[in-house]
mmCIF file of C-alpha atoms in Angstrom:
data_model
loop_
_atom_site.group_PDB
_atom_site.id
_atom_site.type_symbol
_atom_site.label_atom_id
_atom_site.label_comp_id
_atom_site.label_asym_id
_atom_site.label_seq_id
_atom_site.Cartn_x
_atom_site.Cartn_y
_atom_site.Cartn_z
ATOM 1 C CA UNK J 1 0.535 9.838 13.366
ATOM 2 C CA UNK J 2 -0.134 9.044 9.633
ATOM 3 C CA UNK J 3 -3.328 7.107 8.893
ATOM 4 C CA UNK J 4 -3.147 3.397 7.117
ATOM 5 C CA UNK J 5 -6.146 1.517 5.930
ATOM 6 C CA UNK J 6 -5.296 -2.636 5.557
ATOM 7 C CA UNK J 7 -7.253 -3.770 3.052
ATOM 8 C CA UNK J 8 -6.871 -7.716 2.980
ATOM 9 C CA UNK J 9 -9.371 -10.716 3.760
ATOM 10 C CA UNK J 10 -6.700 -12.962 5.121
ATOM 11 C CA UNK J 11 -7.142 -12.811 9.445
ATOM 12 C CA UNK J 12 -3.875 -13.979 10.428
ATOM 13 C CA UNK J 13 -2.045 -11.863 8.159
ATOM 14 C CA UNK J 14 -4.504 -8.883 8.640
ATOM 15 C CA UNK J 15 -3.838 -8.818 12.313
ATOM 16 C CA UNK J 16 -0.598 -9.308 12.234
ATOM 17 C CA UNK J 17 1.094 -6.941 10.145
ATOM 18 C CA UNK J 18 -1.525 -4.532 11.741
ATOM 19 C CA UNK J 19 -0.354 -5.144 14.806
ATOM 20 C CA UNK J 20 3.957 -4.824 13.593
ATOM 21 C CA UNK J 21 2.542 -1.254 12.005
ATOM 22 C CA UNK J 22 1.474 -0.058 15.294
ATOM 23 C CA UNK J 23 4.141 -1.406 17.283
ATOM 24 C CA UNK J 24 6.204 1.028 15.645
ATOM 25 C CA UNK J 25 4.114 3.814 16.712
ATOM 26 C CA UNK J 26 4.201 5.976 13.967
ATOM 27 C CA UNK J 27 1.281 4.876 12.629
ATOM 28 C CA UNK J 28 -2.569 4.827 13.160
ATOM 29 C CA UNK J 29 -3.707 1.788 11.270
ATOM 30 C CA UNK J 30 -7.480 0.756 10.814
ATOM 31 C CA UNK J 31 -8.313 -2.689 8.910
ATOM 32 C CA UNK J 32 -11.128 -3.919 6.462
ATOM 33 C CA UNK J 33 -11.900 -7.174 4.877
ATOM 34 C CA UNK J 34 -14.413 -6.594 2.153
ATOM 35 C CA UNK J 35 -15.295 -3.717 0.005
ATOM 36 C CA UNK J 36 -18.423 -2.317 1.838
ATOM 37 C CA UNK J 37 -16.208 -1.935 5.283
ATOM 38 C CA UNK J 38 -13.789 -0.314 3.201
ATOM 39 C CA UNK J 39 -15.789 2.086 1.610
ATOM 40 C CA UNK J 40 -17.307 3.149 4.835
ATOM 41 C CA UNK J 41 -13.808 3.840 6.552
ATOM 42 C CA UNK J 42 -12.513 5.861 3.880
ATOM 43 C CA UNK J 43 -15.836 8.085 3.652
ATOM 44 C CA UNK J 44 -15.589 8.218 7.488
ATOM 45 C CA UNK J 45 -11.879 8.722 7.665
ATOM 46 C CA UNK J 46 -10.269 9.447 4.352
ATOM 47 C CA UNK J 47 -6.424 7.628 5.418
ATOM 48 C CA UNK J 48 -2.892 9.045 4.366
ATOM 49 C CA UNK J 49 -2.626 5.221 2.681
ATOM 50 C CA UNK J 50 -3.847 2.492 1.935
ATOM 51 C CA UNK J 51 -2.718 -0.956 1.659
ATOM 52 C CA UNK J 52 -4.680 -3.003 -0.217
ATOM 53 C CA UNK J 53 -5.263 -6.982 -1.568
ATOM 54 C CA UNK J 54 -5.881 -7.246 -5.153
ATOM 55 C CA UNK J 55 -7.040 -10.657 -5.233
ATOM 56 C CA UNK J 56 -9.486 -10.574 -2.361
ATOM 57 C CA UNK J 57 -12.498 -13.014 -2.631
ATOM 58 C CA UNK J 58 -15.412 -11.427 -4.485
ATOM 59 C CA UNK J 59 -13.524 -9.041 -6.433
ATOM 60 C CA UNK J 60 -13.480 -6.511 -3.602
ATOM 61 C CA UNK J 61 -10.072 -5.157 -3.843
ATOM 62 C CA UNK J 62 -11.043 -4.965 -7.781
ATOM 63 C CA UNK J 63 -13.864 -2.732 -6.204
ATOM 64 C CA UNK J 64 -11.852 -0.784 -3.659
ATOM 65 C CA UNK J 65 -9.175 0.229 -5.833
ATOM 66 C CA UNK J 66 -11.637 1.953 -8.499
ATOM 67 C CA UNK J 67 -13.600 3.606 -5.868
ATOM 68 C CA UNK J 68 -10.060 4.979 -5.124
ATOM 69 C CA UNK J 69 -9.751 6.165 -8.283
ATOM 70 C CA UNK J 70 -12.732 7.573 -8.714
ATOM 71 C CA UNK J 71 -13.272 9.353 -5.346
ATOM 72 C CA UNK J 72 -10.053 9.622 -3.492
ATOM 73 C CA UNK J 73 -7.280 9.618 -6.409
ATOM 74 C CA UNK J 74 -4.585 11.302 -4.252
ATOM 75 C CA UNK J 75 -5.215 8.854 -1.433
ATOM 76 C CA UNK J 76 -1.677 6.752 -2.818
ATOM 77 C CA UNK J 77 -2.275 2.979 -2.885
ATOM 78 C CA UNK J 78 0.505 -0.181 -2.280
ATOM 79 C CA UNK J 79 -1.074 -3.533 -3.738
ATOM 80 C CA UNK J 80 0.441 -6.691 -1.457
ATOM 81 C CA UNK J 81 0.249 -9.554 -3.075
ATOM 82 C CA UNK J 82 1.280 -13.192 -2.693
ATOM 83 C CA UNK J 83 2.465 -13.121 -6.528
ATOM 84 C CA UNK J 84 2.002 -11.181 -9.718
ATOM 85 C CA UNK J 85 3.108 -11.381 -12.975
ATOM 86 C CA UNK J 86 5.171 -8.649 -14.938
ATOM 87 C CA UNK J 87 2.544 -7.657 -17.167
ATOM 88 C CA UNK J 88 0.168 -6.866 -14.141
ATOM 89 C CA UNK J 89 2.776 -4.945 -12.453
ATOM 90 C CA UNK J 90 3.197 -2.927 -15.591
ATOM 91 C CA UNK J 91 -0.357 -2.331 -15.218
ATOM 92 C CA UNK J 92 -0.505 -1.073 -12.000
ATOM 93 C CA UNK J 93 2.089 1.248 -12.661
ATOM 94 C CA UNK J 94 -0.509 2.814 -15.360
ATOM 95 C CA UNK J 95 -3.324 2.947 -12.975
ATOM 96 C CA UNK J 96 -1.437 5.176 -10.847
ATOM 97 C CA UNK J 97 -0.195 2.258 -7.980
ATOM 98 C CA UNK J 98 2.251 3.816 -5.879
ATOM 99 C CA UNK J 99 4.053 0.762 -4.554
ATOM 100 C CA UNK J 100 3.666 -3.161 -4.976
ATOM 101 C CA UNK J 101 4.989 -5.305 -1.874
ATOM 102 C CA UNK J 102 5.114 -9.182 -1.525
ATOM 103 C CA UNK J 103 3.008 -11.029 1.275
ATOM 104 C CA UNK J 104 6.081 -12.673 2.153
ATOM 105 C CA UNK J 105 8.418 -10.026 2.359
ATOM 106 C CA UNK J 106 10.536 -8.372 5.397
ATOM 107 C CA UNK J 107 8.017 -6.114 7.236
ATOM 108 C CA UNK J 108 10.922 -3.988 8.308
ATOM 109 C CA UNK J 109 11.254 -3.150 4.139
ATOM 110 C CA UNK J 110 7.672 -3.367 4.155
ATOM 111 C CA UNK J 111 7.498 0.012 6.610
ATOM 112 C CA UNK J 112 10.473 1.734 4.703
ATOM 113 C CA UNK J 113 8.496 1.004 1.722
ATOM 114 C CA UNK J 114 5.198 3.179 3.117
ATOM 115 C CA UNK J 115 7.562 5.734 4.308
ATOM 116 C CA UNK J 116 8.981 6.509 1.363
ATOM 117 C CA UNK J 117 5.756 6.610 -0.674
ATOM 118 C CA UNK J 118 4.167 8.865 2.177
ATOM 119 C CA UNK J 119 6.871 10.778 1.580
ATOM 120 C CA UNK J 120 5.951 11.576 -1.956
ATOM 121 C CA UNK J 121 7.677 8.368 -3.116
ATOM 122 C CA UNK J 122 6.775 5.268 -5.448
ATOM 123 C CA UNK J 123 8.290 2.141 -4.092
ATOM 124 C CA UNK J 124 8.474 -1.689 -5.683
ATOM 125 C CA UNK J 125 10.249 -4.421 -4.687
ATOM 126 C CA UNK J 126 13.199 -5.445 -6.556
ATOM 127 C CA UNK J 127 11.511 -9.088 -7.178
ATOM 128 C CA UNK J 128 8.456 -7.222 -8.770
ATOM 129 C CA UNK J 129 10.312 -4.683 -10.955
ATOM 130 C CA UNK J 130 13.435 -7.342 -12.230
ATOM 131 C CA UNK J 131 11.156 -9.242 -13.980
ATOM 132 C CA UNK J 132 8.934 -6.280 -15.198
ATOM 133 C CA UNK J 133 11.781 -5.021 -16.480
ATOM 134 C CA UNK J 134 12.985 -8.356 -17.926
ATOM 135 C CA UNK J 135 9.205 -8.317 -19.642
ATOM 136 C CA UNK J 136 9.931 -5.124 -21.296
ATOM 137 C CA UNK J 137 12.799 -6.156 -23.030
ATOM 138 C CA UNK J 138 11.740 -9.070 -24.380
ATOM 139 C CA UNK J 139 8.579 -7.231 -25.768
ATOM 140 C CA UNK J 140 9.872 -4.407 -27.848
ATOM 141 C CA UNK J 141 7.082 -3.380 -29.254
ATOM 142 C CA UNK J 142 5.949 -2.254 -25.750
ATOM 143 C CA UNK J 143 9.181 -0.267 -25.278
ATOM 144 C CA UNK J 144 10.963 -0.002 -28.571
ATOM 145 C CA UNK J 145 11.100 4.104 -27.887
ATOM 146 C CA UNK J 146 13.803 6.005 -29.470
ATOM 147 C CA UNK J 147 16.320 8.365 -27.076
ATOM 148 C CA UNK J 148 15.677 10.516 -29.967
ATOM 149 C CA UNK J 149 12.333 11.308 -29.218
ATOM 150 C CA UNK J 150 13.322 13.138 -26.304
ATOM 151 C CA UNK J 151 14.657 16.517 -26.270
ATOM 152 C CA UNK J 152 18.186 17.500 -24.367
ATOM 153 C CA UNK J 153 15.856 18.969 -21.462
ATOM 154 C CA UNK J 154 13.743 16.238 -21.615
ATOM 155 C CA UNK J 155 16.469 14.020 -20.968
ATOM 156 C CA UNK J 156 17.551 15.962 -18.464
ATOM 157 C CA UNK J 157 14.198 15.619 -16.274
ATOM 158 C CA UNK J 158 14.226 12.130 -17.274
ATOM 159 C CA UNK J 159 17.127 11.323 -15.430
ATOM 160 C CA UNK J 160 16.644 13.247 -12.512
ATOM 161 C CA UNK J 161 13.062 11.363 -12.244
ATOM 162 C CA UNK J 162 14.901 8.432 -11.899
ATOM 163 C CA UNK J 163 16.793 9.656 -9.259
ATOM 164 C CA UNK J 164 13.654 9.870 -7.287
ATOM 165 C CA UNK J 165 13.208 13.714 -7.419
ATOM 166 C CA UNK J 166 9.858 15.600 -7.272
ATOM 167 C CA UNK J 167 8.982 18.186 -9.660
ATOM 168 C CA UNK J 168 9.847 21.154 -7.368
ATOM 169 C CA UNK J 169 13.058 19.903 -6.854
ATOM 170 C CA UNK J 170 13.645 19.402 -10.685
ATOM 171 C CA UNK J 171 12.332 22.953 -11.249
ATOM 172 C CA UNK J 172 15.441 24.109 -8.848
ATOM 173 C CA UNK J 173 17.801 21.583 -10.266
ATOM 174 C CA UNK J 174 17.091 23.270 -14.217
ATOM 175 C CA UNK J 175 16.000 26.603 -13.277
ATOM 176 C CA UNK J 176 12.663 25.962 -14.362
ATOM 177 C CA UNK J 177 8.994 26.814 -13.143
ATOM 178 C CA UNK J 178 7.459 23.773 -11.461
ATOM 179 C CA UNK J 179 4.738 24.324 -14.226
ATOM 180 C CA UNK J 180 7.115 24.179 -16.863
ATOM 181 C CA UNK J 181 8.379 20.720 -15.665
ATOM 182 C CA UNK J 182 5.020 19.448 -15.197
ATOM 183 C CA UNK J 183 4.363 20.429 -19.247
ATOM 184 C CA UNK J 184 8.018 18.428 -19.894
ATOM 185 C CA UNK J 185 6.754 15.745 -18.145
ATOM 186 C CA UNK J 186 3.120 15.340 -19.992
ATOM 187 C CA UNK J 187 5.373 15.947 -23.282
ATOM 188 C CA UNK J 188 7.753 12.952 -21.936
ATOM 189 C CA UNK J 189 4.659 10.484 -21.058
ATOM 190 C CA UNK J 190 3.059 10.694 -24.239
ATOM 191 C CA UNK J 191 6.198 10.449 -26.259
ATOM 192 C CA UNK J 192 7.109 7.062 -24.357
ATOM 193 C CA UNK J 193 3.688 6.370 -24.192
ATOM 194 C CA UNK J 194 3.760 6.032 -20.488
ATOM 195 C CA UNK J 195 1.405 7.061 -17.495
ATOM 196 C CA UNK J 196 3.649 7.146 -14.512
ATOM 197 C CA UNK J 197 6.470 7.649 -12.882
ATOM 198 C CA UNK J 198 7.386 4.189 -11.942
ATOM 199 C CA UNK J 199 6.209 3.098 -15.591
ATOM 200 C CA UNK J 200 9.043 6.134 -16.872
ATOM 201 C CA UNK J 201 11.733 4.971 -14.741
ATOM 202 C CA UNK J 202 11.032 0.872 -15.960
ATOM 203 C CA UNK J 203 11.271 1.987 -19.728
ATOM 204 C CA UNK J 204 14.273 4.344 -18.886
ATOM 205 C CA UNK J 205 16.014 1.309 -17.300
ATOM 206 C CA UNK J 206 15.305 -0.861 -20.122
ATOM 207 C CA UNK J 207 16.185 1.688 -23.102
ATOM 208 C CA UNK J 208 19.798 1.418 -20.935
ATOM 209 C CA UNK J 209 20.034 -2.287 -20.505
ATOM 210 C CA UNK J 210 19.272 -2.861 -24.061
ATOM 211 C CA UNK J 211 21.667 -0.260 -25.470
ATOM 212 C CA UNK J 212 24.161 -2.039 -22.798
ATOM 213 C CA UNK J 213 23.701 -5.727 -24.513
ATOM 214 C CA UNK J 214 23.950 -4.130 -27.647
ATOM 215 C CA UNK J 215 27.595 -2.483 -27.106
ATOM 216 C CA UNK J 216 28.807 -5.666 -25.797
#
């Protein structure tokens, strides 16, 4: 079974979504509520994932998630969060955030959601990345990026990033080294001025919706 860490200082929720994650028994799910406990479980037990609370009391999921970074930066990370605004999520994207879920939302979704990123995924709800998206457009000075920056192959990646493939698959898919995409890709963040994946496939989807309003 694939280890989880729950990161949040809120008991009833804590427990309970806990306890729907090992229901399902696929997973081996440990809990924390502050960043000391935290700390120690990772250094005893690195997980596969962890799920984490931004806003918890204190600044400890401030704390956790830079320790993460610092120490553990493959260990992927899925903020859950009551609300957040675009801006933030387009932050978190940067910082390397693998998924952002709602408090509120379907736990079923929820699971598929930390499936997908243990898979090798990045996964946002459609509520989180709408309006991120929306944010984008109506600041284009954050996204006013040119197709023409981009070369044909670089397109080429591009797109298939978006369709959720991993660099060895886009290696097969152009008959490319997985090297050679990785140099693409560094070439395609800094042209966009990007950081992620999720943060590429938010300014790809906004490039299109804006050259959309602009043909009608």
């Amino acid at each position: 079974m694939q280890n989880i860490l729950l990161i949040v200082d809120h008991s009833f929720f804590l427990h309970g979504f806990c306890q729907y994650l090992g229901d399902t028994g696929h997973f081996d799910v440990s809990t924390a509520i502050s960043a000391n406990e935290a700390t120690a479980k990772i250094e005893e037990t690195p997980p596969d994932i962890v799920v984490l609370d931004p806003r918890m009391n204190d600044g400890a999921g401030t704390q956790v998630s830079q320790y993460l970074r610092l120490h553990y930066p493959n260990i992927p990370i899925i903020l859950l969060v009551t609300q957040i605004d675009p801006e933030q999520s387009i932050e978190a994207m940067r910082m390397g955030v693998k998924g952002i879920a709602l408090k509120d939302s379907d736990p079923d979704l929820m699971v598929d959601g930390i499936r997908t990123i243990l898979a090798g995924g990045y996964w946002f709800e459609t509520n989180i990345t709408q309006p991120a998206l929306q944010y984008s457009l109506d600041r284009p000075n954050r996204i006013n990026r040119s197709d023409d920056l981009l070369t044909k192959r670089e397109h080429q990646i591009v797109d298939l990033v978006c369709m959720g493939l991993r660099n060895r698959q886009i290696a097969d898919q152009c008959s490319l080294t997985e090297g050679t995409v990785k140099i693409h890709l560094n070439s395609i963040f800094r042209k966009l001025s990007v950081t992620s994946r999720a943060e590429l496939i938010v300014n790809r989807e906004g490039m299109r919706s804006k050259k959309s309003s602009s043909a009608s």
